Short mmCIF file of C-alpha atoms and ligand atoms in Angstrom, two decimals:
data_model
loop_
_atom_site.label_atom_id
_atom_site.label_comp_id
_atom_site.label_asym_id
_atom_site.label_seq_id
_atom_site.Cartn_x
_atom_site.Cartn_y
_atom_site.Cartn_z
CA LEU L 37 19.70 39.69 -0.43
CA ALA L 38 20.16 37.01 -3.11
CA ILE L 39 20.58 33.50 -1.83
CA ALA L 40 22.47 31.32 -4.29
CA GLY L 41 20.10 28.79 -5.82
CA ALA L 42 17.01 30.28 -4.19
CA ARG L 43 13.99 30.46 -6.48
CA ASN L 44 10.39 31.34 -5.90
CA ASP L 45 9.22 30.10 -9.26
CA LEU L 46 6.42 27.95 -7.79
CA THR L 47 4.85 30.75 -5.76
CA GLY L 48 1.08 30.80 -6.21
CA LEU L 49 0.86 27.13 -7.16
CA ARG L 50 -0.99 24.54 -5.14
CA VAL L 51 0.62 21.15 -5.58
CA VAL L 52 -0.09 17.67 -4.30
CA VAL L 53 2.67 15.12 -3.78
CA THR L 54 2.06 11.51 -2.78
CA ALA L 55 4.89 9.59 -1.16
CA GLY L 56 5.77 6.37 0.62
CA GLY L 57 4.43 2.88 0.27
CA THR L 58 0.87 1.75 0.88
CA ARG L 59 0.18 -1.08 3.33
CA GLU L 60 -2.66 -3.46 2.62
CA PRO L 61 -3.95 -5.25 5.72
CA LEU L 62 -4.34 -9.01 5.87
CA ASP L 63 -5.51 -9.21 9.46
CA PRO L 64 -5.24 -6.96 12.53
CA VAL L 65 -1.46 -7.41 12.81
CA ARG L 66 -0.23 -8.05 9.26
CA PHE L 67 -0.03 -6.23 5.97
CA LEU L 68 1.37 -6.47 2.45
CA GLY L 69 3.82 -3.64 1.90
CA ASN L 70 6.80 -2.53 -0.15
CA ARG L 71 10.26 -1.07 0.37
CA SER L 72 9.53 2.56 -0.53
CA SER L 73 11.23 4.88 2.00
CA GLY L 74 9.27 7.94 0.91
CA ARG L 75 12.51 9.94 0.73
CA GLN L 76 12.20 11.00 -2.90
CA GLY L 77 8.57 12.00 -2.31
CA ALA L 78 9.50 13.97 0.81
CA GLN L 79 12.19 15.81 -1.16
CA LEU L 80 9.67 16.59 -3.91
CA ALA L 81 7.38 18.17 -1.33
CA ILE L 82 10.21 20.09 0.36
CA ALA L 83 11.65 21.34 -2.93
CA ALA L 84 8.24 22.60 -4.06
CA ALA L 85 7.61 24.33 -0.73
CA ASP L 86 11.09 25.89 -0.78
CA ARG L 87 10.29 27.21 -4.26
CA GLY L 88 7.11 28.86 -3.00
CA ALA L 89 4.33 26.33 -3.62
CA GLU L 90 1.61 25.43 -1.14
CA VAL L 91 2.01 21.68 -0.79
CA THR L 92 -0.27 18.88 0.32
CA LEU L 93 1.78 15.76 1.02
CA VAL L 94 -0.31 12.61 1.01
CA ALA L 95 1.94 10.32 2.99
CA ALA L 96 1.62 6.55 2.92
CA HIS L 97 4.12 4.63 5.03
CA MET L 98 7.42 6.57 5.05
CA ASP L 99 10.68 6.35 6.95
CA ALA L 100 10.44 8.51 10.06
CA ASP L 101 13.26 10.85 9.00
CA ALA L 102 11.63 11.53 5.63
CA LEU L 103 8.29 12.32 7.25
CA ALA L 104 9.94 14.51 9.90
CA ALA L 105 11.84 16.51 7.27
CA ALA L 106 8.62 17.28 5.41
CA SER L 107 6.65 18.00 8.61
CA ALA L 108 9.11 20.74 9.54
CA HIS L 109 8.13 22.87 6.54
CA ARG L 110 5.42 25.48 7.13
CA ARG L 111 4.11 25.35 3.55
CA ILE L 112 3.62 21.55 3.67
CA ASP L 113 0.33 20.14 4.91
CA ILE L 114 0.47 16.39 5.57
CA THR L 115 -2.36 13.86 5.25
CA ARG L 116 -1.37 10.37 6.36
CA VAL L 117 -2.87 7.28 4.73
CA GLY L 118 -2.45 3.52 4.98
CA THR L 119 -3.99 1.65 2.08
CA ALA L 120 -4.19 2.38 -1.65
CA LEU L 121 -7.91 3.10 -1.33
CA GLU L 122 -7.27 5.59 1.48
CA LEU L 123 -4.55 7.20 -0.65
CA GLN L 124 -6.97 7.43 -3.57
CA HIS L 125 -9.57 9.15 -1.41
CA ALA L 126 -7.07 11.67 0.04
CA VAL L 127 -5.29 12.51 -3.21
CA THR L 128 -8.56 12.90 -5.13
CA ALA L 129 -9.82 15.40 -2.55
CA ALA L 130 -6.54 17.34 -2.49
CA ALA L 131 -6.15 17.34 -6.29
CA ALA L 132 -9.43 19.21 -6.81
CA GLY L 133 -7.80 22.54 -5.93
CA ALA L 134 -4.29 21.87 -7.25
CA GLN L 135 -2.43 22.92 -10.39
CA VAL L 136 0.07 20.05 -10.20
CA VAL L 137 -0.17 16.48 -8.86
CA VAL L 138 3.00 14.43 -8.50
CA MET L 139 2.33 10.79 -7.74
CA ALA L 140 5.53 9.47 -6.20
CA ALA L 141 3.90 6.96 -3.85
CA ALA L 142 4.53 3.24 -4.30
CA VAL L 143 0.95 2.01 -4.54
CA ALA L 144 0.23 -1.68 -3.94
CA ASP L 145 -1.02 -3.17 -7.20
CA TYR L 146 -3.15 -5.69 -5.29
CA ARG L 147 -4.81 -5.94 -1.91
CA PRO L 148 -6.04 -9.03 -0.05
CA ALA L 149 -9.55 -9.90 -1.23
CA ARG L 150 -10.60 -10.42 2.37
CA VAL L 151 -9.29 -8.87 5.58
CA SER L 152 -9.62 -11.18 8.55
CA ASP L 153 -11.05 -9.66 11.75
CA THR L 154 -8.83 -11.99 13.74
CA LYS L 155 -5.21 -13.10 13.30
CA LEU L 156 -4.76 -15.73 10.63
CA THR L 157 -3.62 -18.90 12.36
CA LYS L 158 -1.60 -21.97 11.32
CA GLU L 159 -3.90 -24.13 13.41
CA GLY L 160 -5.62 -26.69 11.23
CA GLY L 161 -3.51 -25.64 8.22
CA ASP L 162 -1.78 -27.97 5.71
CA GLY L 163 1.60 -26.23 5.52
CA THR L 164 0.69 -23.83 2.72
CA LEU L 165 -1.30 -20.60 2.54
CA THR L 166 -2.94 -19.19 -0.56
CA LEU L 167 -3.94 -15.55 -0.52
CA GLU L 168 -6.49 -14.18 -2.95
CA LEU L 169 -5.63 -10.65 -4.08
CA VAL L 170 -7.67 -8.13 -6.04
CA GLU L 171 -6.27 -5.33 -8.15
CA ASN L 172 -6.32 -1.81 -6.74
CA PRO L 173 -7.60 1.00 -8.97
CA ASP L 174 -4.98 2.86 -11.00
CA ILE L 175 -5.14 6.06 -8.98
CA VAL L 176 -3.00 8.32 -11.16
CA ALA L 177 -4.79 7.22 -14.34
CA GLY L 178 -8.09 8.16 -12.69
CA LEU L 179 -6.72 11.55 -11.64
CA ALA L 180 -5.40 12.25 -15.14
CA ALA L 181 -8.69 11.25 -16.77
CA HIS L 182 -10.81 13.50 -14.53
CA ARG L 183 -8.43 16.40 -13.95
CA PRO L 184 -9.53 20.04 -13.87
CA ALA L 185 -8.46 22.16 -16.86
CA GLY L 186 -4.82 23.18 -16.79
CA GLN L 187 -3.72 20.66 -14.17
CA THR L 188 -0.40 18.89 -14.72
CA VAL L 189 -0.21 15.25 -13.64
CA VAL L 190 3.13 13.50 -13.10
CA ALA L 191 3.64 9.80 -12.38
CA PHE L 192 6.72 7.90 -11.29
CA ALA L 193 7.85 4.45 -12.34
CA ALA L 194 10.48 2.43 -10.55
CA GLU L 195 11.67 -0.13 -13.06
CA THR L 196 13.94 -3.14 -12.61
CA GLU L 197 14.35 -3.76 -16.36
CA PRO L 198 18.16 -3.62 -16.77
CA ASP L 199 18.22 -2.79 -20.49
CA ALA L 200 17.92 0.99 -21.03
CA VAL L 201 16.19 0.72 -24.43
CA ALA L 202 13.61 -1.77 -23.19
CA ARG L 203 13.12 0.35 -20.07
CA LEU L 204 12.37 3.44 -22.17
CA GLU L 205 9.91 1.56 -24.37
CA ARG L 206 8.14 0.25 -21.28
CA ALA L 207 8.05 3.78 -19.88
CA ARG L 208 6.49 5.16 -23.07
CA ARG L 209 3.74 2.55 -22.95
CA LYS L 210 3.16 3.20 -19.27
CA ARG L 211 2.91 6.98 -19.74
CA ALA L 212 0.41 6.56 -22.54
CA ARG L 213 -1.65 4.01 -20.60
CA LYS L 214 -1.91 6.34 -17.61
CA GLY L 215 -2.55 9.50 -19.63
CA VAL L 216 -0.13 11.54 -17.54
CA ASP L 217 1.87 14.54 -18.81
CA LEU L 218 5.22 13.33 -17.51
CA LEU L 219 6.48 9.94 -16.36
CA VAL L 220 9.60 10.01 -14.20
CA VAL L 221 11.45 6.72 -14.54
CA ASN L 222 14.15 5.38 -12.31
CA GLU L 223 15.87 2.05 -12.32
CA VAL L 224 15.73 0.28 -9.00
CA GLY L 225 17.39 -2.89 -7.84
CA TRP L 226 17.33 -4.49 -4.44
CA ARG L 227 19.06 -1.43 -2.97
CA ALA L 228 19.63 1.34 -5.53
CA GLY L 229 16.83 3.88 -5.74
CA PHE L 230 14.86 2.82 -2.72
CA GLU L 231 17.37 3.34 0.09
CA ALA L 232 20.17 5.42 -1.40
CA ASP L 233 20.29 9.20 -1.21
CA HIS L 234 21.04 9.36 -4.92
CA ASN L 235 18.68 8.85 -7.77
CA ALA L 236 18.97 8.72 -11.54
CA ILE L 237 15.90 9.56 -13.60
CA VAL L 238 14.65 9.87 -17.13
CA ILE L 239 11.56 12.03 -17.68
CA VAL L 240 9.31 10.88 -20.52
CA GLY L 241 6.98 13.49 -22.03
CA SER L 242 3.61 13.23 -23.71
CA GLU L 243 5.05 12.58 -27.19
CA GLY L 244 7.09 9.74 -25.75
CA GLU L 245 10.18 11.96 -25.91
CA VAL L 246 12.92 12.03 -23.29
CA ALA L 247 12.16 15.46 -21.82
CA ALA L 248 15.06 15.34 -19.35
CA GLU L 249 17.68 13.05 -17.86
CA PHE L 250 19.16 13.71 -14.47
CA SER L 251 21.12 12.14 -11.67
CA GLY L 252 21.99 13.58 -8.29
CA THR L 253 20.83 13.61 -4.72
CA LYS L 254 17.13 13.09 -4.07
CA ARG L 255 16.78 16.84 -3.42
CA GLU L 256 18.52 17.69 -6.70
CA THR L 257 16.39 15.09 -8.46
CA ALA L 258 13.28 16.69 -6.95
CA ASP L 259 14.34 20.08 -8.31
CA ALA L 260 14.92 18.51 -11.74
CA VAL L 261 11.36 17.15 -11.68
CA TRP L 262 9.92 20.57 -10.78
CA ASP L 263 12.07 22.13 -13.53
CA GLY L 264 10.48 19.63 -15.94
CA VAL L 265 7.01 20.56 -14.70
CA GLN L 266 7.78 24.27 -15.10
CA THR L 267 9.12 23.80 -18.63
CA LEU L 268 5.96 21.93 -19.58
CA ARG L 269 3.62 24.48 -17.99
CA ALA L 270 5.45 27.38 -19.66
CA ARG L 271 4.89 25.69 -23.02
CA VAL L 272 1.20 25.05 -22.41
CA ASP L 273 0.38 28.54 -21.04
N1 CTP J 194 0.01 4.00 -9.47
C1 CTP J 194 -1.29 4.37 -9.14
N2 CTP J 194 -2.19 3.42 -8.78
C2 CTP J 194 -1.85 2.12 -8.76
C3 CTP J 194 -0.54 1.73 -9.12
C4 CTP J 194 0.37 2.70 -9.47
O1 CTP J 194 -1.60 5.56 -9.15
N3 CTP J 194 -2.77 1.23 -8.41
C5 CTP J 194 0.94 5.06 -9.86
C6 CTP J 194 2.21 5.13 -9.06
O2 CTP J 194 2.08 5.98 -7.95
C7 CTP J 194 3.20 5.70 -10.06
C8 CTP J 194 2.69 5.18 -11.39
O3 CTP J 194 1.33 4.80 -11.18
O4 CTP J 194 3.14 7.11 -10.11
C9 CTP J 194 3.45 4.03 -11.94
O5 CTP J 194 3.45 2.97 -11.02
P1 CTP J 194 3.90 1.55 -11.53
O6 CTP J 194 3.84 0.59 -10.41
O7 CTP J 194 5.20 1.71 -12.24
O8 CTP J 194 2.77 1.27 -12.63
P2 CTP J 194 1.74 0.09 -12.79
O9 CTP J 194 0.68 0.60 -13.68
O10 CTP J 194 1.34 -0.46 -11.48
O11 CTP J 194 2.58 -0.97 -13.64
P3 CTP J 194 3.40 -2.26 -13.18
O12 CTP J 194 2.58 -3.39 -13.65
O13 CTP J 194 4.70 -2.10 -13.93
O14 CTP J 194 3.59 -2.22 -11.70
CA1 CA J 195 2.74 -1.25 -9.86
#
C-alpha cells in the first residue's frame, strides 16, 4: 500500500528538536519570556517522526495544543525545560547520541542576574525598577563546536529586519558565527511567524548560499527543513 506523500527517509536517524520559548525567573511568580508558540518546533518533531526518525523533543514553554500534538506521537520522546540553562543541559545530553540537532527554540538572550527568593515588591520603591541581566550561553554554537563526527546542526533565526537583502546578510553572519550547517531564517513581525499557521523561510547553507526557499504551512515548512537536511547529508556522505 503506497500512501501519497508518505516517506520513511529518516528511518534509522536519531534527531533532537528544541522548541518553544524559555522562561527566565525573576522571583517565585514572575519570569522573562517570549512569544514563541512552539508550533513550528512541534511540527519539526512530528514531521521527523512521521518520516521514521526517533525524536527527542526538548520542549521549553509551548502552547498546549502544540505540545499535545507532539506528545501523541510514539516516536517522540519529550523532555520539558524552563530556562535556557535547563535547555542547554537537556539538549547537550540528548545530542550526544543524535545524527541531527535542530534548534528551533526561542532561547532568552539574557536572564536576570539574581533570582529573588521572595516576590519583588513595590514597597519602599521610587517608581522605577532596574533589572540587571546576564547573557545566556549560545547553546547551538556550543553544540556545533563540540559535535560528534557526522552530526548535522541546524539553527533557526526569527528576524524582524524588513529588507530582504539586509536580512540575508545578517543571516550569513549569524550562521558563520554559530558554526552551524544550516540556518533557517524567517521574518517575524508582531504576529506573522509566531502565531500564524503559515511560515516563510530561507535556508542559508555553510557557504552562505541560499540552499532553499519555502513557504507553506508549518508542517510543510518542517518537511522542507528535513528535505534540506537530507540534501546536505547526502552530499556529505
Ligand atoms: N540560540 C542559542 N542560544 C542562545 C540564543 C540563541 O542556541 N543563547 C539559538 C536559537 O535557538 C536559534 C539560533 O541560536 O536556533 C539563532 O537565534 P537568534 O536569537 O536569532 O540568535 P542570537 O545569536 O541570539 O542573535 P540576536 O542577537 O539576533 O538575537
Ligand atoms: Ca537571540
